[in-house]
Coordinates of C-alpha atoms and ligand atoms in Angstrom, one line a residue:
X282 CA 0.0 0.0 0.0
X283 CA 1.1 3.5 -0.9
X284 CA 2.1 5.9 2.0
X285 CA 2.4 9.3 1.5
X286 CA 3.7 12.4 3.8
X287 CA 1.3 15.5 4.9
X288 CA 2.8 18.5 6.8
X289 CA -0.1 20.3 8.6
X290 CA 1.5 23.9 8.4
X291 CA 2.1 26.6 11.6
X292 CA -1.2 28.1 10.5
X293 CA -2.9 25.0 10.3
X294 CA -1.6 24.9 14.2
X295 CA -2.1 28.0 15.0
X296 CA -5.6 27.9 14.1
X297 CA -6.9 25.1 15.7
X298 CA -7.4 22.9 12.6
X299 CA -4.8 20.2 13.6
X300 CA -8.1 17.6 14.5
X301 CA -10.3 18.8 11.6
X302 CA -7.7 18.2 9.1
X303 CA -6.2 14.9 10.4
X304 CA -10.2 13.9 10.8
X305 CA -10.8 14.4 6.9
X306 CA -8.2 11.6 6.6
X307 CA -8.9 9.6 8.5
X308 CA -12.6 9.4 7.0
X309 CA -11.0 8.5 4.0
X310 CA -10.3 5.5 5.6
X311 CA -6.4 6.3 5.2
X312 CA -4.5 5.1 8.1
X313 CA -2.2 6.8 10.3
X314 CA 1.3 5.2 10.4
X315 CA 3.6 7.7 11.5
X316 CA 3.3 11.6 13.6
X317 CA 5.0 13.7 15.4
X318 CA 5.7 17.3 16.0
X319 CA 8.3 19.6 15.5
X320 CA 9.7 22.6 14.8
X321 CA 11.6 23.1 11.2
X322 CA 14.8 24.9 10.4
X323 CA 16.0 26.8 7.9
X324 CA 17.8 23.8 6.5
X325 CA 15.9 21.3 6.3
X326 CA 13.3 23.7 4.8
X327 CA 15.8 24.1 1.8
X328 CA 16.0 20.7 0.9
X329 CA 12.5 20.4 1.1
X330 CA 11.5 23.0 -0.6
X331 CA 15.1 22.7 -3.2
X332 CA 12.8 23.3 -6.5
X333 CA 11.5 27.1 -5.1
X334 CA 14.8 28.3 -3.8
X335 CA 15.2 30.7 -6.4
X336 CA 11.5 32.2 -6.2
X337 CA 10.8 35.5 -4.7
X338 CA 8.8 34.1 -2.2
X339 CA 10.8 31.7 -0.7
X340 CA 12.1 33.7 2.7
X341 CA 8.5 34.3 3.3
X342 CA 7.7 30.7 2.8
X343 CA 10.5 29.6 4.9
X344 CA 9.6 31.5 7.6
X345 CA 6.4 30.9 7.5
X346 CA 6.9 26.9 7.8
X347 CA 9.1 27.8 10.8
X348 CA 6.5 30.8 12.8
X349 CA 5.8 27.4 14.5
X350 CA 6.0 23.7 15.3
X351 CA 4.5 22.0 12.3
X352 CA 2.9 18.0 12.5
X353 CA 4.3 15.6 10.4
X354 CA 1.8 13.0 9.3
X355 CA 2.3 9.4 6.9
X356 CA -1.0 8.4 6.1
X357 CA -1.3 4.7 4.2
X358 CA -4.1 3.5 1.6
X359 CA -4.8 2.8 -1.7
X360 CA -3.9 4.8 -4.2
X361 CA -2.8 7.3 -1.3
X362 CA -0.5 9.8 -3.0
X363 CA -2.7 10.9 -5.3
X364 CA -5.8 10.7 -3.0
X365 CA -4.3 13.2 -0.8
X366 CA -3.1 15.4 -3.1
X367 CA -6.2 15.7 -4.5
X368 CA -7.8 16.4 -0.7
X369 CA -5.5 19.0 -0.6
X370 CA -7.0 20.5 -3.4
X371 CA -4.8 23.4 -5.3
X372 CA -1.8 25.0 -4.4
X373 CA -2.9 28.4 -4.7
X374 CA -5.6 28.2 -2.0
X375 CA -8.1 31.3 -4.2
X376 CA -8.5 28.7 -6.5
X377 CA -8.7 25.4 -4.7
X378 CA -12.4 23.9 -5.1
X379 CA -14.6 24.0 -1.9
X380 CA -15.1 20.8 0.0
X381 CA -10.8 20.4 -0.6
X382 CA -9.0 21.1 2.7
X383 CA -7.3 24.4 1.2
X384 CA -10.5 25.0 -0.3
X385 CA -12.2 25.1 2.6
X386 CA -10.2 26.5 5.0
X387 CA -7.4 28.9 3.3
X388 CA -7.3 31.6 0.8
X389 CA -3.4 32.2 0.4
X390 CA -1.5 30.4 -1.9
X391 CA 1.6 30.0 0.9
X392 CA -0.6 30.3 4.2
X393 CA -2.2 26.9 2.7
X394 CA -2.5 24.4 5.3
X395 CA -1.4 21.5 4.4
X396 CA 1.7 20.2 2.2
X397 CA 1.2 16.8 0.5
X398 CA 3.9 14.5 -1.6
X399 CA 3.4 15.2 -5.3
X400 CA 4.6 11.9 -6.5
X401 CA 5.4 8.3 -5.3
X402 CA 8.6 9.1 -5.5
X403 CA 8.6 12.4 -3.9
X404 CA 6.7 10.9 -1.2
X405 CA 9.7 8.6 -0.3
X406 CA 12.1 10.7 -0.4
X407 CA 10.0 13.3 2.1
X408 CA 9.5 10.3 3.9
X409 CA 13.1 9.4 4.6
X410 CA 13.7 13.4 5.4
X411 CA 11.2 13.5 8.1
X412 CA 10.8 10.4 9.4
X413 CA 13.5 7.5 10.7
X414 CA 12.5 3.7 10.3
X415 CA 11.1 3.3 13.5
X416 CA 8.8 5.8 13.5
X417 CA 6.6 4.2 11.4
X418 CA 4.1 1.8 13.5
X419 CA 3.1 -0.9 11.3
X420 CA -0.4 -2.3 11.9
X421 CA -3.6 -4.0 9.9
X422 CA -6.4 -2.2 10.5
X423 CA -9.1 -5.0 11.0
X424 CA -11.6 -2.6 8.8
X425 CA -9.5 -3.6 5.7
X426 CA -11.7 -5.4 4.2
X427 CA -14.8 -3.6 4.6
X428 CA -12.2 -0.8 2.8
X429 CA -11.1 -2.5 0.1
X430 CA -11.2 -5.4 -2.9
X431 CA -9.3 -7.8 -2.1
X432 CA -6.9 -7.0 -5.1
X433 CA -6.6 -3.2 -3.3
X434 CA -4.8 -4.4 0.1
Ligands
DAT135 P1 2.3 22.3 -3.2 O1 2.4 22.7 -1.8 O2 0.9 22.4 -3.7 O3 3.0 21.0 -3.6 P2 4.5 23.8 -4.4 O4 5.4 22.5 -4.2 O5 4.6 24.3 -5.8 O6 3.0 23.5 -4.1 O7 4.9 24.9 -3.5 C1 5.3 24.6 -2.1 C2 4.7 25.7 -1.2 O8 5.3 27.0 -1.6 C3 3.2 25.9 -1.3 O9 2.5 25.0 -0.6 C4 3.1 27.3 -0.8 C5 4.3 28.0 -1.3 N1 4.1 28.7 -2.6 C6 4.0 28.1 -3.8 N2 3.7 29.0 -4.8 C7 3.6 30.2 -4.1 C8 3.3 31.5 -4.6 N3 3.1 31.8 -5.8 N4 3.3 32.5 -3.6 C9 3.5 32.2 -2.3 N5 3.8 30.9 -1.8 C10 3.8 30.0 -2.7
MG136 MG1 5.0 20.6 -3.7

């Protein structure tokens, strides 16, 4: 099964959205393998976000991921990279589509919530830069199959 990383921002903190957010997911009937909480740095930051170092926005993004702890979530499923990007909804938050977490609770395109892997591959990578092996708790939820096909597990 795929597992995928979500970030819930310092404004998703801040706000008190931590439980509404993680609560979408969990509806999804993604399961939870791995959080914690913590507070980025500026490098770590520019590894992670390495493809918008050159933008004019960065230092405001930066500093933005770091005005507070952030929670760093894998979530596991079928099909879950894509399924949570698409939850997410779009990057620049004015134009997500309501009923998307961004969507429905941002406006901003960098005060937007949530990050989400873009890409199997992505998502193991981000995986690997957040996360050591035993943080991940690996379980079988006994609602599997009432989840999924058997060929979907
Ligand atoms: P996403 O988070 O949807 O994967 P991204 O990887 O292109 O989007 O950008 C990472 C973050 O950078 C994004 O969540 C918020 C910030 N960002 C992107 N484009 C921005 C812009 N035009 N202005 C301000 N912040 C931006
Ligand atoms: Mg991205």
């Amino acid at each position: 099964m795929e597992r995928t990383l979500v970030i819930l921002k310092p404004g998703c903190l801040q706000r008190g959205l931590v439980g509404e957010v993680i609560s979408r997911f969990e509806k999804r009937g993604l399961q939870l393998v791995a959080m914690k909480m913590v507070q980025l740095d500026e490098e770590i930051l520019k590894e992670h976000y390495a493809h918008l170092l050159d933008k004019p926005f960065f230092p405001w993004l930066r500093d933005g991921m770091m005005a507070a702890p952030v929670i760093l979530c894998c979530w596991e499923g079928y099909n879950a990279v894509q399924v949570v990007r698409d939850m997410a909804g779009a990057t620049r938050s004015s134009k997500a589509v309501p009923g998307t977490i961004r969507g429905d609770y941002s406006v901003s395109s960098q005060e937007n919530i949530v990050h989400t892997s873009d890409s199997l591959e992505n998502a193991e990578i981000e995986l690997k830069r957040f996360f050591v092996e035993s943080d991940f708790c690996n379980y079988t939820s006994p609602l599997n199959p009432f989840k999924y096909a058997p060929d979907e597990m």
